[in-house]
XYZ file of C-alpha atoms in Angstrom:
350
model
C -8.006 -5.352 77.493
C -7.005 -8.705 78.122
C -8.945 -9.027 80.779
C -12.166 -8.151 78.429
C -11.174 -10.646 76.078
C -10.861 -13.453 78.497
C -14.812 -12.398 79.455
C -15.970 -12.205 76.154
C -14.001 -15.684 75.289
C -15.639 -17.227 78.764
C -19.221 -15.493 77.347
C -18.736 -17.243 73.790
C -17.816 -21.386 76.030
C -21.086 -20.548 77.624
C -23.357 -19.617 74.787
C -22.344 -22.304 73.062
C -22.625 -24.797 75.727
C -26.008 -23.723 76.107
C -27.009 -23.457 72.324
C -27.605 -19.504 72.675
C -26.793 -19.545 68.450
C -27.864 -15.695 68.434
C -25.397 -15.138 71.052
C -22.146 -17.273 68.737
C -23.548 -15.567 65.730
C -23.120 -12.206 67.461
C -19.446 -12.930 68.726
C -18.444 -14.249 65.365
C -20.083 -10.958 64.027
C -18.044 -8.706 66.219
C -14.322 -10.644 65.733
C -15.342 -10.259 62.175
C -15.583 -6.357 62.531
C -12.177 -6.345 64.697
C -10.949 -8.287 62.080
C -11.894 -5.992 59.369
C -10.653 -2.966 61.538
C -7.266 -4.877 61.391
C -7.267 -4.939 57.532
C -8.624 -1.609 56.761
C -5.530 -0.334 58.780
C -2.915 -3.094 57.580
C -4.342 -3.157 53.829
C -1.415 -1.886 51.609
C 1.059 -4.033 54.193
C -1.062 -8.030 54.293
C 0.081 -10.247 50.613
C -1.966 -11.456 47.851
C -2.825 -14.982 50.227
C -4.494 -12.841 53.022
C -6.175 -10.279 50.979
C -7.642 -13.207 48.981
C -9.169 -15.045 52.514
C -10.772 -11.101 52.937
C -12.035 -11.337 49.214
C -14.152 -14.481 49.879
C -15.094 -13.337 53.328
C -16.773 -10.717 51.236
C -18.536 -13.544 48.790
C -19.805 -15.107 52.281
C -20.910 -12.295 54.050
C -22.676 -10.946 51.053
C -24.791 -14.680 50.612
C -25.498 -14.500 54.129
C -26.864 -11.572 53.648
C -29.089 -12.634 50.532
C -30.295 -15.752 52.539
C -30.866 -14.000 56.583
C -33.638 -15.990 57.599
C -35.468 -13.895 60.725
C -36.733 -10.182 60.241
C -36.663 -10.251 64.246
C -32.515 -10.381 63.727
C -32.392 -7.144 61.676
C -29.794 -5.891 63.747
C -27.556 -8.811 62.920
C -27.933 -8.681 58.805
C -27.473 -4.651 59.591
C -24.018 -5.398 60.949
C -23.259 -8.079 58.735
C -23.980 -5.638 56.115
C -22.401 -2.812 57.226
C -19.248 -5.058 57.541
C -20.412 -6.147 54.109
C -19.599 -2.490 52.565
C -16.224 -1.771 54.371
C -14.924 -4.932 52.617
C -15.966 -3.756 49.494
C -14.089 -0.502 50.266
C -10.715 -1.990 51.540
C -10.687 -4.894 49.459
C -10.624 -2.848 46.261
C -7.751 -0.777 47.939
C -6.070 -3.384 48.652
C -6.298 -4.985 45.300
C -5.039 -1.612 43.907
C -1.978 -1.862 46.347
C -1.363 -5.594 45.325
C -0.775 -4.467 41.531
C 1.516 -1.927 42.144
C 4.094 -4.362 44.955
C 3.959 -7.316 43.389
C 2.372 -7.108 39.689
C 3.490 -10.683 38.941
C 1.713 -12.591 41.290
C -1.007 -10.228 41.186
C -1.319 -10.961 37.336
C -1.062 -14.627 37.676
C -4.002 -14.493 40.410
C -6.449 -11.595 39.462
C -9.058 -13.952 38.609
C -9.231 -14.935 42.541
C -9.227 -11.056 43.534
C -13.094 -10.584 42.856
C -15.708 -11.505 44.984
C -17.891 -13.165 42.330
C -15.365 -15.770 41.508
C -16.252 -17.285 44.913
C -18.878 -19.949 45.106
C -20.661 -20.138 48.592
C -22.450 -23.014 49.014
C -25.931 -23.675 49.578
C -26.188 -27.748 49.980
C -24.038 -30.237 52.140
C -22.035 -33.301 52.492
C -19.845 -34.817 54.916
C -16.385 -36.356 54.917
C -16.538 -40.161 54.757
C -13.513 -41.775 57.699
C -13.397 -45.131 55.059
C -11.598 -43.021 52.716
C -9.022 -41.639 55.006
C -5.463 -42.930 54.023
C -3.712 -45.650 56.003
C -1.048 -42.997 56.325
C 0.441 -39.848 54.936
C 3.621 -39.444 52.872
C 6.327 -38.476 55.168
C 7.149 -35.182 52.695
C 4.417 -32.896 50.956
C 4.419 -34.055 47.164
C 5.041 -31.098 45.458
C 6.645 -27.170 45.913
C 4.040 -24.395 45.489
C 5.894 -23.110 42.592
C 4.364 -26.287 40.774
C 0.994 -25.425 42.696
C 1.135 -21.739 41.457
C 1.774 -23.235 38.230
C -0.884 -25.564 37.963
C -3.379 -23.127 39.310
C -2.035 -20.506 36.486
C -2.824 -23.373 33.638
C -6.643 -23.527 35.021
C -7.300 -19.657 35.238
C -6.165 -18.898 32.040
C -3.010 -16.548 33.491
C -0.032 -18.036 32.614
C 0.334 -15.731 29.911
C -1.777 -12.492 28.779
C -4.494 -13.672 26.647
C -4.018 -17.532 27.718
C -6.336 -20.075 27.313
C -8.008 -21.524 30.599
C -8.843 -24.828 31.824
C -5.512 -26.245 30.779
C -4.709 -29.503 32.223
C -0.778 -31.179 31.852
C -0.537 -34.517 32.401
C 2.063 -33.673 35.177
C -0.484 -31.133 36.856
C -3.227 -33.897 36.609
C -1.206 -36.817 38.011
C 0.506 -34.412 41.025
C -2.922 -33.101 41.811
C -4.680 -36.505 42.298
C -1.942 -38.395 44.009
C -2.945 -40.322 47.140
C -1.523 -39.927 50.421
C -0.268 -35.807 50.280
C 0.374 -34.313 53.668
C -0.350 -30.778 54.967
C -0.379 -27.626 52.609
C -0.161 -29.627 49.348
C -3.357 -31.841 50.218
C -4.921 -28.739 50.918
C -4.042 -27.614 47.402
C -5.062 -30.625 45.644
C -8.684 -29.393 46.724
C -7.734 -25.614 45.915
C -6.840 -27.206 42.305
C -10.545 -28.995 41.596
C -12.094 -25.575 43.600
C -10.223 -23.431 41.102
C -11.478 -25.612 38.709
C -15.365 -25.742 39.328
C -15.854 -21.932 39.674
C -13.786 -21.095 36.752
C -16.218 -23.333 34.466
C -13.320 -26.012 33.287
C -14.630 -29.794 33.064
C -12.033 -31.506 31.891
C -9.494 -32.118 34.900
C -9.686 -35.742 34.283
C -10.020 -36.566 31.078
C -6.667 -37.997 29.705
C -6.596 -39.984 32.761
C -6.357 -43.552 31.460
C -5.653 -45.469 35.214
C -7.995 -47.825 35.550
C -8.128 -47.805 39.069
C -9.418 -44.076 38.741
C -11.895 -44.724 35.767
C -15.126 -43.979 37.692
C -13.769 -40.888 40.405
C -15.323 -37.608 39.896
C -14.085 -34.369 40.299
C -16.652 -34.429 43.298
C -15.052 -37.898 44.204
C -11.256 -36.253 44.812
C -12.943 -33.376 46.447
C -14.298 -36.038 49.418
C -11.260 -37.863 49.264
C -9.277 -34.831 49.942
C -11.657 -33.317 52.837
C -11.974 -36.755 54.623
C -8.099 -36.596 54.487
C -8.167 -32.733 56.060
C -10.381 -34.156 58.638
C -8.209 -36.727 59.748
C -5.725 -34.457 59.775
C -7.378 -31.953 62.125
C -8.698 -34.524 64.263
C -5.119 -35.312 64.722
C -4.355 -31.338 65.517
C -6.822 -31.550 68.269
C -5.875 -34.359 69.502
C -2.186 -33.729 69.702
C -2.730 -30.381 70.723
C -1.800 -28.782 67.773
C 1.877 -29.533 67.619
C 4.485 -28.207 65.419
C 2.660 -24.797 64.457
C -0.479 -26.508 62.787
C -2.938 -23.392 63.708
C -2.531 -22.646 59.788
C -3.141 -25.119 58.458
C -5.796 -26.637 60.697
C -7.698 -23.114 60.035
C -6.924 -23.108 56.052
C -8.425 -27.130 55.952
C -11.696 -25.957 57.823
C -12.041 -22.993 55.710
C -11.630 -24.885 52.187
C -13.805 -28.075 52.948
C -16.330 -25.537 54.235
C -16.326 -23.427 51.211
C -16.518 -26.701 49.445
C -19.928 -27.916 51.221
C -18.240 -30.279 54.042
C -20.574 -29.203 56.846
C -18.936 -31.502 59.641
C -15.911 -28.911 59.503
C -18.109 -26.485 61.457
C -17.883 -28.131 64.717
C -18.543 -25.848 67.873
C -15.077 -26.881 69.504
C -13.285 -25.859 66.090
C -15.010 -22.461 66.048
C -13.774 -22.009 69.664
C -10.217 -22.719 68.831
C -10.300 -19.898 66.015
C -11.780 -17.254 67.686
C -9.342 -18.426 70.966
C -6.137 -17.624 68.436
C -7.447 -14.085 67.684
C -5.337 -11.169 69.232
C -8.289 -9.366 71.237
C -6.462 -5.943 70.846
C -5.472 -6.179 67.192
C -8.209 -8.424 65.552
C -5.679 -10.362 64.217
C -4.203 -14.118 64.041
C -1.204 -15.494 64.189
C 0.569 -13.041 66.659
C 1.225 -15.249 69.472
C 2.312 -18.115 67.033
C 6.010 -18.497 68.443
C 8.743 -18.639 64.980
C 5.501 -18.705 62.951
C 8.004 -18.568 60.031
C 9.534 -21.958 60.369
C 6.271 -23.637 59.381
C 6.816 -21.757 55.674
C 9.839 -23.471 53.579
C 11.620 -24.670 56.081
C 11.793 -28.269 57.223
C 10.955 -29.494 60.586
C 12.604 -32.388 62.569
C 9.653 -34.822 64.438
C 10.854 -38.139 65.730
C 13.767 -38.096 63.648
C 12.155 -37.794 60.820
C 12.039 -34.727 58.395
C 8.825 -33.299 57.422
C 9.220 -31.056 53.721
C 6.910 -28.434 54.128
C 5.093 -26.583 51.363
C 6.439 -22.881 51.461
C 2.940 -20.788 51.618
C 3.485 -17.562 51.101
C 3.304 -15.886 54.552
C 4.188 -12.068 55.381
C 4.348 -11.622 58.956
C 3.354 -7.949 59.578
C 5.010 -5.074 61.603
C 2.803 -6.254 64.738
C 3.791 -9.396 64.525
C 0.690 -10.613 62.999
C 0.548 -13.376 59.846
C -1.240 -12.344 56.686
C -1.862 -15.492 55.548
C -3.764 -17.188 58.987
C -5.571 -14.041 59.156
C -6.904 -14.617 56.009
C -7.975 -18.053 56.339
C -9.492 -17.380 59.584
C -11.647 -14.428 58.537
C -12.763 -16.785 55.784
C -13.451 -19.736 58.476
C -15.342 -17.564 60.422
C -17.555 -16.383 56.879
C -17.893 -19.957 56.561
C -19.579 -20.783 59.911
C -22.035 -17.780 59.656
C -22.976 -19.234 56.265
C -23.522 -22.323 57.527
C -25.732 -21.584 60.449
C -27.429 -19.302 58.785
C -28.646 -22.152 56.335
C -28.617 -24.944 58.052
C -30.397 -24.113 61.269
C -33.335 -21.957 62.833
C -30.511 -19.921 64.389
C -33.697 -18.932 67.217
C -34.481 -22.025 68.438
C -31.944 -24.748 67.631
C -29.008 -25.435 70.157
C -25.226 -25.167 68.347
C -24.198 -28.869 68.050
């Protein structure tokens, strides 16, 4: 089996050397469906973080379906499809089995559970290097229970029958700050995501720095992904020290989702589908003490690196819930993208 894998990985460095797209877009198809296997046998056992990266794998597969541009690839939108359906089938089990193990969080997040919350999107931009920090806080700026929290305030779920879109000053201010590391810069763009697709406007009003007067809500969202792109350059480049798979994968998948095409590059995609366990269809299961990047604090040069505690569940086989969900989504992502962006016949992968 490993021996197949190792083929199939060698087949996927050659297609894409030589701009075979069909060929990618057929590999990323058929992880996809191991992937899927993996959940439809693992679905009342993965959390509310990986279930959600299946929910807007769902949202992407189904636009990619809407939007297929050859009749000639039929056999490609029938798999996609196919896959399409089984999601909708194991998600809503899934969903079932979240509200019975852990009706809290599930409450707080339902919104998030449904395909249709999930924007997919249809234009692009890129990140911009002149608005990449000199350098990063040494510590992430805030705990997730103040993420969760904040999030909560936007959806409308911090109490039955609350009112959405709400915006604290301490929310606002924690959510814009400058210079966040890691998870919680990652979750200043989940905040202004959040707050796009559920309809709320008013993230920034109340802010009376003048330095800020004239940034957007599309203004933080670059500022964030040219931040996440620095940061995953800096993966790459360092060989992706310290346990960064996660978060590398979670940056690609939220800047994509967001319309920042330049996190689709060829090499990334290559990385992801590398990290997938070729028997399971999972990620994460040859991350060595995969736990210590959640809550735990890690020593680099003397110095000590706070890390936002995500939520992670690592499974019976050894597998992690929440980089399989962010890596199913990635990989949604990069159909999504070639499939709008490019003649996926006749122009090479760049």
């Amino acid at each position: 089996m490993r021996g197949l894998h190792l083929m199939s990985l060698t087949a996927l460095l050659f297609a894409t050397a030589t701009g075979s797209q069909q060929d990618v877009i057929d590999d990323i198809l058929g992880r996809l469906g191991k992937a899927t296997f993996f959940f439809e046998n693992q679905l009342e056992q993965i959390n509310l973080d990986g279930v959600v990266g299946y929910i807007i794998l769902q949202a992407e597969l189904k636009e990619s379906i809407r939007i297929w541009p050859q009749a000639d690839l039929v056999s490609q939108r029938s798999i996609a499809a196919n896959l399409a359906k089984r999601l909708d089938r194991s998600t809503a089990q899934a969903v079932d089995a979240l509200q019975k193990t852990d009706p809290k969080y599930f409450r707080e997040f339902e919104p998030v559970l449904d395909a249709s919350f999930w924007t997919v999107p249809h234009e692009w931009d890129t990140s911009d290097p002149a608005l990449a920090y000199t350098a990063f806080r040494m510590m992430e700026c805030y705990d997730e229970q103040l993420s969760d929290k904040c999030i909560t305030l936007l959806l409308g779920t911090w109490k039955d029958n609350g009112t959405p879109c709400i915006v604290t000053k301490a929310c606002r201010d924690t959510m814009t700050r400058f210079g966040c590391p890691h998870y919680s810069l990652s979750h200043q763009l989940l905040y202004f995501m959040v707050g796009k697709m559920r309809g709320c406007s008013n993230i920034l009003q109340g802010d009376r720095r003048e330095s800020r007067a004239n940034m957007t809500d599309r203004d933080y969202q670059k500022l964030f992904c040219s931040n996440m792109m620095k940061s995953n350059t800096e993966f790459v480049r360092n060989g992706f020290p310290g346990q960064t798979r996660d978060i590398f994968i979670e940056n690609i998948m939220l800047c994509g989702l967001t319309g920042f095409s330049d996190f689709f590059k060829s090499d990334w995609l290559r990385h992801i589908l590398s990290w997938q366990d070729p028997e399971v269809g999972c990620f994460g299961k040859d991350e060595k003490d995969i736990a210590q990047v959640f809550g735990e604090e890690q020593v680099e040069n003397k110095q000590v690196h706070k890390r936002v505690r995500r939520r992670e569940k690592t499974l019976n086989d050894g597998c992690s819930s929440h980089m399989t969900g962010v890596a199913v989504s990635a990989l949604g992502g990069f159909l999504n993208y070639y499939l709008t962006e490019q003649d996926i016949t006749k122009r090479p992968l760049t």
